[in-house]
Amino acid sequence: MASVEIQNVEKHYGGFHALKDVSLTIDEGEFIVMVGPSGCGKSTLLKTIAGLETVTSGRLQIKGRDVTHMEPGDRGIAMVFQSYALYPHMTVEENMGFGLRMAKRPKAEIDAAVARAAQILRLEEQLQKYPKQLSGGQRQRVAIGRAITRSPDVFLFDEPLSNLDAALRTQMRVELSTLHDRLGSTMIYVTHDQVEAMTMASRIVVLNGGRIEQVGAPLDLYTNPVNLFVAGFLGAPRMNFVAGHVTSASGKAASVTCGDSLKVDFVNLVEAPAVGAAVTVGVRPEKLRIGNQATGPCFPARVRLTEYLGRETIVYADAGALTTSGSDSGTGVFTVQIGDIQPFMPDAPVTIGFDTDAAYLFASDGKTLSAAKPVTKI
Amino acid sequence: MNRSWRRHRHWLAPTLFILPGALLFGVVIILASIRTIWVSFFDWDGVGPMQWVGLANYQQLAADPQFYVSLKNNVIWLVMFMLAPPLGLALALLLNQAIAGMKVLKSLFFVPLVLASVTVGVVFTWVYDPTFGLLSLIYGWFGATAPALLSDEHLVSFAVVIAALWPQVTFCLVLFLAGLNNLNEDLIGAGRVDGARGFAMLLHIVLPQLREVSFIALAITVIGALRSFDMVAVMTSGGPFGSSTVLAYQMYEQSIFSYRFGYGAAIATVLFAIMAVFIVWYLRTLLRPEQETA
């Protein structure tokens, strides 16, 4: 039985169409991460599952029960808020036991549940403290503890780590994954941080403009994005996108020319575009190679800037008239990621190349045309 | 000049800004209070020479039956005024709904705040009028005769307090509406997820967030009840037979009409002592959280 079933959910705020025909089935024990740019509807979708927002139309089921019109407290969910939303006038213990107290559970049961959550989250020492006496990481754990004590069918997380500093965020990420393994509960997690999405999710849901763009395992999405949006959203630094047009096409093969210095011959396309059609070629920064050893398609460029990150080097290279669109740097330069430290002189002329197999081809409407690539099985 | 200003401005600037207010407060409040206490030890008609009488004014006050009537009326004011914060909160909860036309309704509720309290007093005097007042009309519909509230020595204080409650409730309503606007939406959401609803939501999630507003509403209501004067002056002049007089009005009457400034000052001093209890409580509660964060 599916843990959560979202069927054709629509949400309008006045004139704003926040969720457009969203359908998703979540299995028992899955860790679902919903990502997307701000305003994509991911938080709205989470709140409709929680019941904090009503749906305009559509149906929501949790463990086979229709919860579409139920109050949040009756849905069998627990939620961790971005602001933690701890009750400031209650101690940690009272905060964590509040849900059970509202459910009129006996005191012994509440105490046992709070003690268990406190033990899991290492909060035994803090039970009598008030939220304002706790550090950010401890508050975060209390918020999670409040969710655990209720033993919900589904855990909902709304950007829970975004108020923590980088070191603590990594720590909490690991703790949350461990917690998921330990409890085995269904978790739905909203974030704008793709590292959290890639590392924690059993499946990622990419949302854009109120619509689900793609659902799948992290590496599937990373390797085989269904469209240009997903390809650009997952992966940091972002994929390099170059505009081009189809010069010849036959069967499932097509030649694409970008600017006047790059020509890519695609084979095994899902569908061949028409000759003359505008398309976009995409290559991930780690798939670009710098140097003379280039065998596949290649083009000349000049090094604009080099970032040495210790274990890798990021090179921003200017290919003149051949420009990328929508890159992290906000300019038209190419981003190349090299797996070790290599020195580059500023303004040095280089040749950038890649394997055609590593390149993606997107139609003008964003749809991926290139064939699916093999995914590393974990 | 420039250099010494820069060195000292961290304390000079705030001092300069506070000075006018502090001066005004010092002269009008502090000096006047000390002077009042001083005057209360004299027999004085306000213009002639002052005659030292020691505690005689207080001894006379302790034996004055009118003083106890005033004191009793102040207690009635205080107790009945305690209805203002809860009534204000109830109305605020009612008006704090996202329904079309609520803005118009809200502004109607704000009317008594715009009116001078003298106006409120006059309006209620008319309402209570046994011949043409609204109250007598309502009684008339049921074939009954309205009681002459303002000339009944047992009911008059209650009638005046009800009139005074109208703007006081509104004042609390405005405070609570502002408080409700600042509720933390995530906390409400967390409460809903935790299954709190209806009264439990109000008690455990909403009210704790309104703690500071409630405190201000309560303190201002207490002080408002104790310094009640204008309504009594406009509606009854303390009558009939002094039965609706409160301490503040008795002080005014003794000083201005009876030329007994020493006696009036003694009443003022007693009223000040009563208020001081509440003011000390108010300041202590107000200053405590600041000490905690410091």
XYZ file of C-alpha atoms in Angstrom:
672
model
C 0.000 0.000 0.000
C 1.270 3.438 -0.904
C 2.196 5.598 2.048
C 1.159 8.851 0.407
C -0.838 9.235 -2.746
C -1.260 12.643 -4.347
C -3.830 12.655 -7.134
C -4.263 15.553 -9.576
C -3.805 18.209 -6.924
C -4.435 21.802 -7.997
C -3.940 24.886 -5.889
C -4.919 28.453 -6.734
C -4.173 31.489 -4.603
C -6.525 34.037 -6.065
C -5.143 34.434 -9.575
C -1.908 32.555 -8.874
C -1.786 28.934 -9.996
C 0.559 27.453 -7.387
C 0.165 23.720 -8.092
C -0.735 22.359 -11.513
C -2.117 18.841 -11.715
C 0.387 17.315 -9.319
C 0.242 13.531 -8.972
C 2.737 11.430 -7.050
C 2.745 8.071 -5.314
C 5.126 7.654 -2.411
C 5.905 4.201 -1.085
C 6.270 3.178 2.535
C 9.671 4.109 3.960
C 10.785 6.311 1.089
C 12.824 9.448 1.632
C 11.380 11.871 -0.898
C 13.164 15.164 -1.452
C 11.290 17.889 -3.289
C 13.526 20.483 -4.898
C 13.036 23.439 -7.163
C 13.733 27.143 -7.380
C 11.919 29.487 -5.030
C 8.261 29.872 -5.910
C 8.145 26.480 -7.645
C 5.425 25.223 -5.289
C 7.478 22.737 -3.263
C 6.578 24.282 0.090
C 2.971 24.688 -0.986
C 2.832 21.022 -1.927
C 4.271 20.051 1.452
C 1.740 22.257 3.244
C -1.133 20.718 1.325
C 0.078 17.271 2.373
C 0.280 18.565 5.959
C -3.182 20.079 5.673
C -1.972 23.580 6.477
C -3.151 24.588 3.006
C -6.330 23.359 1.378
C -6.293 22.038 -2.156
C -8.439 23.633 -4.842
C -9.081 20.236 -6.370
C -7.613 16.750 -6.323
C -7.221 14.073 -3.702
C -4.701 13.210 -0.987
C -4.396 9.806 0.607
C -2.180 8.752 3.480
C -1.992 5.007 4.155
C -5.119 4.486 2.101
C -7.172 7.018 4.064
C -8.591 9.976 2.175
C -7.211 12.950 4.111
C -8.036 15.660 1.561
C -10.378 17.513 3.907
C -8.934 16.435 7.250
C -7.373 18.706 9.839
C -3.546 18.457 10.028
C -3.735 16.835 13.464
C -5.832 13.961 12.109
C -3.689 13.093 9.106
C -1.028 11.054 10.842
C 1.720 13.452 9.832
C 4.346 15.373 11.747
C 6.123 18.407 10.419
C 9.449 20.081 11.061
C 9.387 23.765 10.163
C 12.160 25.879 8.731
C 11.852 28.245 11.708
C 11.611 25.174 14.024
C 8.366 26.724 15.388
C 9.094 25.532 18.912
C 6.589 26.741 21.494
C 8.673 29.370 23.315
C 6.731 29.148 26.573
C 7.158 25.375 26.905
C 10.193 23.396 27.983
C 11.841 20.975 25.590
C 9.988 18.141 27.297
C 6.612 19.906 26.984
C 7.345 20.819 23.377
C 8.030 17.225 22.439
C 5.061 15.865 24.388
C 2.540 18.457 23.228
C 1.145 16.467 20.313
C 0.483 13.422 22.475
C -0.989 15.640 25.172
C -3.406 17.078 22.618
C -4.261 13.510 21.612
C -5.134 12.894 25.293
C -2.625 10.071 25.684
C -1.831 8.875 29.223
C 1.057 10.614 30.947
C 3.184 7.474 31.182
C 2.979 7.009 27.425
C 3.914 10.642 26.788
C 6.892 10.415 29.146
C 8.087 7.214 27.481
C 7.793 8.695 23.997
C 9.609 11.890 25.017
C 12.359 9.895 26.740
C 12.826 7.735 23.656
C 13.002 10.727 21.311
C 15.372 12.530 23.684
C 17.617 9.491 23.721
C 17.644 9.148 19.925
C 18.437 12.847 19.503
C 20.792 13.168 22.506
C 18.573 15.724 24.209
C 18.338 14.088 27.662
C 20.285 16.915 29.269
C 18.112 19.627 27.721
C 14.619 18.410 28.646
C 13.940 21.066 31.279
C 15.333 23.949 29.235
C 13.358 26.451 27.212
C 13.954 26.837 23.454
C 15.674 30.199 23.864
C 18.330 28.537 26.029
C 19.293 26.134 23.235
C 21.684 26.439 20.309
C 20.416 26.329 16.734
C 21.358 22.680 16.277
C 19.668 21.702 19.541
C 16.490 23.575 18.595
C 16.536 21.722 15.304
C 16.760 18.420 17.140
C 13.894 19.380 19.466
C 11.778 20.147 16.411
C 12.618 16.703 15.033
C 11.980 15.180 18.464
C 8.540 16.751 18.546
C 7.837 14.986 15.263
C 9.217 11.632 16.433
C 7.166 11.436 19.635
C 3.941 11.410 17.662
C 5.040 8.281 15.717
C 3.503 9.660 12.527
C 2.911 7.748 9.321
C 4.726 10.455 7.400
C 7.379 12.971 8.409
C 7.324 16.315 6.623
C 10.373 18.567 6.592
C 10.193 22.144 5.308
C 13.762 23.302 4.585
C 14.784 22.241 8.087
C 18.505 22.877 7.737
C 18.508 26.232 6.001
C 18.953 28.186 9.260
C 22.055 26.238 10.302
C 25.650 27.042 9.454
C 27.466 24.901 6.926
C 29.248 22.564 9.368
C 26.100 21.916 11.394
C 24.103 21.398 8.224
C 26.370 18.556 7.133
C 26.129 17.020 10.584
C 22.327 17.253 10.682
C 22.121 15.873 7.140
C 23.956 12.767 8.257
C 21.835 12.558 11.415
C 18.614 12.822 9.441
C 19.686 10.080 7.041
C 20.640 7.917 10.012
C 17.300 8.667 11.632
C 15.499 7.635 8.474
C 17.372 4.331 8.399
C 16.583 3.760 12.064
C 12.867 4.640 12.001
C 12.157 3.394 8.496
C 9.328 5.939 8.220
C 8.203 7.716 5.111
C 9.789 11.147 4.944
C 9.049 14.039 2.618
C 11.675 16.725 2.628
C 11.595 20.106 0.927
C 14.813 21.934 0.172
C 16.376 24.251 -2.354
C 19.777 22.751 -1.623
C 20.633 20.176 -4.260
C 23.400 18.669 -2.149
C 20.766 17.722 0.438
C 18.607 16.363 -2.354
C 21.375 14.286 -3.929
C 22.689 12.897 -0.638
C 19.527 12.142 1.300
C 16.839 11.217 -1.175
C 15.726 7.787 -2.190
C 13.817 9.680 -4.865
C 13.993 13.325 -5.878
C 10.974 15.260 -7.091
C 11.957 18.286 -9.181
C 9.288 20.976 -9.251
C 9.122 24.035 -11.453
C 6.312 26.545 -11.843
C 3.890 24.409 -9.825
C 4.458 21.323 -11.962
C 6.456 18.157 -11.343
C 9.228 18.096 -13.919
C 10.723 14.718 -13.052
C 10.731 12.101 -10.310
C 13.487 9.571 -9.802
C 16.526 8.328 -7.930
C 19.209 11.028 -7.540
C 21.709 9.473 -9.961
C 18.978 8.738 -12.518
C 17.945 12.358 -12.500
C 21.513 13.557 -12.620
C 22.459 11.251 -15.478
C 19.228 11.275 -17.444
C 17.304 14.504 -16.938
C 14.108 14.548 -18.997
C 14.497 18.178 -19.894
C 16.747 21.165 -19.880
C 15.325 22.494 -16.585
C 16.179 19.365 -14.601
C 19.570 19.141 -16.314
C 20.338 22.693 -15.264
C 18.899 22.454 -11.770
C 20.799 19.390 -10.589
C 24.565 19.547 -10.493
C 26.939 22.199 -9.200
C 28.588 23.796 -11.022
C 25.763 23.816 -13.529
C 25.750 22.072 -16.874
C 27.122 24.181 -19.756
C 24.379 24.978 -22.254
C 25.171 26.166 -25.781
C 22.573 27.226 -28.300
C 22.851 25.698 -31.795
C 20.862 24.522 -34.774
C 20.453 21.244 -36.596
C 22.411 21.168 -39.844
C 21.536 17.660 -40.946
C 19.374 14.836 -39.646
C 18.752 11.287 -40.721
C 16.928 8.594 -38.769
C 18.036 8.854 -35.149
C 21.164 10.842 -35.916
C 21.642 14.580 -36.249
C 24.485 17.055 -36.671
C 24.309 20.195 -34.572
C 26.370 23.333 -35.141
C 26.920 25.847 -32.368
C 28.409 29.191 -33.338
C 31.089 28.621 -35.923
C 33.585 26.656 -33.858
C 31.625 23.675 -32.511
C 29.967 20.818 -34.343
C 28.503 17.789 -32.558
C 27.252 14.639 -34.303
C 24.597 12.936 -32.191
C 23.576 9.338 -32.796
C 20.862 7.226 -31.145
C 18.563 10.197 -30.472
C 15.177 9.539 -28.907
C 13.688 11.441 -31.798
C 15.471 13.350 -34.547
C 14.794 17.076 -34.780
C 14.009 18.778 -38.079
C 16.865 20.293 -40.026
C 17.266 23.959 -39.102
C 15.534 23.517 -35.719
C 16.927 25.491 -32.785
C 18.374 23.164 -30.151
C 20.576 23.335 -27.064
C 23.659 21.230 -26.460
C 24.523 20.525 -22.822
C 27.736 19.158 -21.280
C 28.435 18.841 -17.560
C 31.562 20.706 -16.334
C 33.222 17.452 -15.218
C 32.767 15.990 -18.712
C 34.660 18.809 -20.406
C 38.376 18.270 -20.973
C 41.058 20.867 -21.353
C 44.197 20.288 -23.421
C 45.373 18.876 -26.692
C 44.244 15.335 -25.982
C 40.701 16.168 -27.061
C 39.340 13.499 -29.368
C 35.650 14.304 -29.789
C 34.112 17.698 -30.589
C 36.322 20.539 -29.464
C 36.712 24.290 -29.661
C 39.389 26.873 -28.789
C 39.036 29.078 -25.718
C 41.044 31.276 -23.357
C 41.285 30.812 -19.607
C 39.444 33.615 -17.884
C 39.656 32.541 -14.247
C 40.779 29.499 -12.301
C 39.482 28.389 -8.888
C 41.615 25.901 -6.952
C 39.388 24.060 -4.497
C 41.978 21.697 -3.087
C 40.739 18.444 -4.583
C 39.513 19.959 -7.835
C 40.034 22.875 -10.150
C 37.302 24.930 -11.755
C 38.299 26.741 -14.936
C 36.158 29.462 -16.471
C 37.050 29.626 -20.145
C 36.031 32.215 -22.683
C 35.305 30.738 -26.107
C 34.708 34.071 -27.820
C 31.577 34.020 -29.951
C 30.645 30.577 -28.617
C 28.804 31.414 -25.394
C 26.913 29.420 -22.821
C 23.544 30.433 -21.419
C 22.331 30.500 -17.813
C 25.662 29.619 -16.227
C 26.460 30.049 -12.525
C 28.927 32.812 -13.254
C 26.287 34.858 -15.019
C 28.557 35.283 -18.033
C 28.791 33.334 -21.265
C 31.976 31.494 -20.311
C 32.348 27.724 -20.105
C 32.785 26.047 -16.734
C 35.251 23.152 -16.689
C 35.747 20.994 -13.608
C 38.996 19.061 -13.337
C 39.365 16.310 -10.732
C 42.801 17.371 -9.528
C 44.935 20.483 -9.216
C 46.201 21.794 -12.543
C 47.692 25.257 -12.878
C 46.475 27.495 -15.707
C 47.887 30.855 -16.672
C 45.293 33.584 -17.057
C 44.463 34.259 -20.682
C 46.230 31.043 -21.743
C 44.813 29.611 -24.992
C 43.368 26.115 -24.473
C 41.324 23.585 -26.388
C 38.177 22.324 -24.740
C 36.678 19.034 -25.851
C 34.298 16.293 -24.785
C 32.946 12.910 -25.809
C 29.751 13.051 -27.830
C 28.394 10.311 -25.534
C 28.673 12.693 -22.598
C 26.714 15.464 -24.305
C 22.990 16.123 -24.066
C 20.732 17.497 -26.762
C 17.605 19.446 -25.864
C 14.808 20.497 -28.203
C 13.640 24.106 -28.277
C 10.857 23.252 -25.786
C 13.513 21.863 -23.402
C 12.769 18.166 -23.931
C 15.797 15.882 -23.861
C 16.488 14.378 -27.315
C 19.728 12.560 -26.616
C 19.593 8.882 -25.685
C 19.538 7.746 -22.056
C 23.006 7.204 -20.627
C 23.982 4.261 -18.453
C 23.554 5.003 -14.737
C 26.042 3.779 -12.197
C 24.159 1.284 -10.031
C 24.679 1.664 -6.306
C 34.758 70.957 19.218
C 34.206 68.475 16.447
C 36.603 66.027 18.027
C 35.248 66.230 21.535
C 31.712 65.904 20.140
C 32.714 62.709 18.355
C 34.273 61.355 21.501
C 31.278 62.131 23.681
C 28.329 61.800 21.364
C 27.578 58.211 22.388
C 26.183 59.581 25.632
C 25.647 63.241 24.713
C 23.195 62.602 21.877
C 20.797 60.387 23.865
C 20.988 62.789 26.794
C 20.056 65.751 24.614
C 17.137 63.867 23.125
C 15.831 62.732 26.499
C 16.318 66.094 28.227
C 13.084 67.878 27.104
C 10.959 64.896 28.091
C 12.793 64.447 31.358
C 12.412 68.154 32.197
C 8.705 68.105 31.449
C 8.202 64.901 33.406
C 10.229 66.267 36.300
C 8.249 69.495 36.586
C 4.739 68.281 35.755
C 4.808 64.856 37.398
C 7.582 64.528 39.965
C 7.609 68.075 41.346
C 3.807 68.269 41.300
C 3.543 64.960 43.160
C 5.979 66.019 45.855
C 4.220 69.353 46.156
C 0.841 67.582 46.479
C 2.097 65.402 49.303
C 3.541 68.516 50.966
C 0.241 70.417 50.608
C -1.644 67.503 52.169
C -0.143 68.422 55.549
C -1.641 71.908 55.450
C -4.972 73.573 55.732
C -5.144 75.727 52.634
C -7.918 77.354 50.609
C -5.741 77.711 47.533
C -5.041 81.454 47.751
C -4.605 82.436 51.430
C -1.819 81.465 53.809
C -1.083 77.773 54.411
C -1.551 76.480 57.934
C 0.412 73.419 59.049
C -1.968 70.788 60.435
C 0.192 67.680 60.326
C -1.831 64.517 59.711
C -5.148 66.172 60.506
C -6.311 65.949 56.887
C -5.683 62.206 56.912
C -7.420 61.739 60.244
C -10.406 63.595 58.905
C -10.327 61.513 55.736
C -10.320 58.282 57.739
C -13.517 59.430 59.465
C -15.191 60.755 56.308
C -18.020 58.426 55.127
C -17.779 59.986 51.645
C -14.203 58.732 51.413
C -15.387 55.140 51.869
C -18.124 55.593 49.277
C -15.474 56.821 46.837
C -13.173 53.971 47.735
C -15.981 51.436 47.262
C -16.807 52.984 43.882
C -13.158 52.785 42.847
C -13.253 49.081 43.701
C -16.414 48.705 41.565
C -14.606 50.474 38.717
C -11.545 48.307 39.128
C -13.459 45.014 39.249
C -15.792 45.839 36.375
C -12.948 47.228 34.272
C -11.296 43.824 34.493
C -13.936 42.780 31.961
C -12.330 45.024 29.351
C -9.270 42.864 28.457
C -11.200 39.576 28.042
C -14.043 41.298 26.186
C -11.515 43.092 23.978
C -9.770 39.789 23.279
C -13.053 38.048 22.457
C -14.037 40.822 20.044
C -10.552 40.847 18.531
C -10.751 37.091 17.888
C -14.167 37.622 16.326
C -13.009 40.515 14.141
C -9.745 38.837 13.164
C -11.348 36.793 10.379
C -10.627 37.130 6.707
C -14.196 37.865 5.655
C -15.282 40.479 3.124
C -16.488 43.668 4.803
C -14.525 42.974 7.980
C -12.531 46.163 7.516
C -15.699 48.276 7.601
C -16.877 46.413 10.677
C -13.530 46.921 12.393
C -13.595 50.657 11.789
C -17.107 50.806 13.280
C -15.748 49.174 16.410
C -13.038 51.813 16.610
C -15.576 54.671 16.909
C -15.430 55.134 20.714
C -11.662 55.578 20.481
C -12.176 58.547 18.195
C -14.773 60.127 20.481
C -13.720 62.283 23.415
C -14.669 60.519 26.637
C -16.850 63.511 27.490
C -18.837 62.739 24.343
C -19.181 59.107 25.355
C -20.450 60.271 28.739
C -23.019 62.594 27.199
C -24.202 59.934 24.753
C -24.681 57.410 27.558
C -26.462 59.998 29.698
C -28.988 60.281 26.880
C -29.201 56.516 26.478
C -29.974 56.185 30.188
C -32.523 59.036 30.184
C -35.763 57.551 31.586
C -38.031 59.759 29.427
C -36.550 59.724 25.906
C -33.425 57.523 26.169
C -32.708 54.406 24.115
C -32.965 52.299 27.246
C -36.471 53.545 28.038
C -37.462 52.871 24.414
C -36.260 49.286 24.712
C -38.062 48.843 28.018
C -41.127 50.422 26.394
C -41.242 47.716 23.720
C -41.739 45.167 26.471
C -44.298 47.336 28.211
C -41.939 48.030 31.110
C -40.681 51.257 32.579
C -36.922 51.855 32.479
C -35.200 52.476 35.792
C -33.681 55.938 36.202
C -30.167 54.522 36.376
C -28.325 57.759 36.979
C -30.524 58.814 39.862
C -30.511 55.468 41.607
C -27.779 55.552 44.227
C -27.246 51.767 44.057
C -27.063 51.447 40.268
C -25.469 54.717 39.285
C -21.848 53.586 39.589
C -22.490 50.494 37.508
C -24.216 52.581 34.855
C -21.253 54.969 34.670
C -18.737 52.134 34.531
C -20.633 50.472 31.675
C -20.377 53.712 29.720
C -16.663 53.932 30.491
C -16.158 50.277 29.522
C -17.173 50.984 25.946
C -13.989 52.917 24.980
C -11.887 50.768 27.325
C -13.001 47.529 25.636
C -12.283 49.131 22.283
C -8.835 50.093 23.409
C -8.109 46.506 24.458
C -9.641 45.313 21.176
C -7.158 47.408 19.197
C -4.254 46.134 21.282
C -5.287 42.513 20.810
C -5.967 42.952 17.096
C -2.422 44.237 16.696
C -1.201 41.279 18.754
C -3.157 38.801 16.648
C -1.625 40.307 13.528
C 1.815 39.461 14.857
C 1.097 35.823 15.664
C 3.770 33.481 14.412
C 2.153 31.556 11.573
C 4.565 28.645 11.867
C 3.651 28.221 15.541
C -0.030 28.100 14.609
C 0.827 25.544 11.929
C 2.863 23.484 14.393
C -0.063 23.602 16.798
C -2.458 22.419 14.119
C -0.118 19.572 13.176
C 0.082 18.672 16.867
C -3.705 18.441 16.905
C -4.468 21.583 18.932
C -7.742 23.170 17.890
C -10.456 25.442 19.207
C -9.987 26.301 22.839
C -6.779 24.252 23.195
C -5.266 26.225 20.311
C -6.276 29.493 21.989
C -4.990 28.435 25.380
C -1.695 26.760 24.451
C -0.618 28.483 21.250
C -2.361 31.842 20.769
C -2.611 33.255 24.308
C 1.049 32.644 25.222
C 1.982 34.722 22.182
C -0.325 37.506 23.391
C 1.240 37.588 26.838
C 2.910 40.957 26.448
C -0.124 42.566 24.849
C -2.360 41.183 27.612
C -0.031 42.607 30.204
C -0.167 46.076 28.667
C -3.955 45.873 28.282
C -4.332 44.829 31.917
C -2.006 47.484 33.294
C -3.609 50.295 31.306
C -7.065 49.098 32.309
C -6.145 49.090 36.005
C -4.751 52.594 35.807
C -7.742 53.714 33.736
C -10.121 52.421 36.406
C -8.262 54.139 39.232
C -7.941 57.529 37.605
C -11.582 57.543 36.402
C -12.841 61.080 36.610
C -14.214 62.526 33.379
C -17.166 60.121 33.005
C -18.258 60.783 36.597
C -17.921 64.510 36.095
C -19.962 64.542 32.884
C -22.647 61.993 33.741
C -23.446 62.512 37.441
C -21.085 65.070 38.999
C -20.660 62.406 41.643
C -24.385 62.289 42.457
C -26.923 61.455 43.534
C -25.802 62.431 47.061
C -22.192 61.631 46.224
C -23.066 57.977 45.590
C -21.111 57.741 42.306
C -18.096 59.730 43.459
C -14.685 58.191 43.006
C -11.465 59.277 44.694
C -10.285 61.373 41.777
C -13.612 63.179 41.588
C -13.784 63.699 45.330
C -10.328 65.252 45.230
C -11.411 67.587 42.457
C -14.627 68.499 44.225
C -12.934 69.195 47.563
C -10.169 71.269 46.012
C -12.019 73.254 43.377
C -15.527 73.626 44.795
C -14.870 73.526 48.524
C -11.520 75.369 48.437
C -9.975 72.650 50.616
C -6.705 72.112 48.794
C -5.033 70.457 51.760
C -7.832 67.918 52.080
C -7.929 67.371 48.293
C -4.176 66.814 48.330
C -4.588 64.203 51.061
C -7.119 62.320 48.889
C -4.726 62.579 45.934
C -1.925 61.179 48.055
C -4.033 58.185 49.083
C -4.997 57.574 45.443
C -1.339 57.856 44.512
C -0.417 55.255 47.124
C -3.023 52.838 45.747
C -1.814 53.379 42.198
C 1.809 53.040 43.252
C 1.141 49.407 44.165
C 0.043 48.670 40.613
C 2.717 50.851 39.052
C 5.459 49.064 40.980
C 4.054 45.720 39.849
C 3.880 47.014 36.256
C 7.426 48.328 36.233
C 8.813 45.199 37.840
C 7.180 42.956 35.254
C 8.191 45.303 32.457
C 11.818 45.528 33.483
C 12.352 41.854 34.262
C 12.583 40.521 30.691
C 15.047 43.296 29.838
C 17.298 42.202 32.665
C 17.119 38.623 31.428
C 18.327 39.481 27.948
C 20.973 41.874 29.231
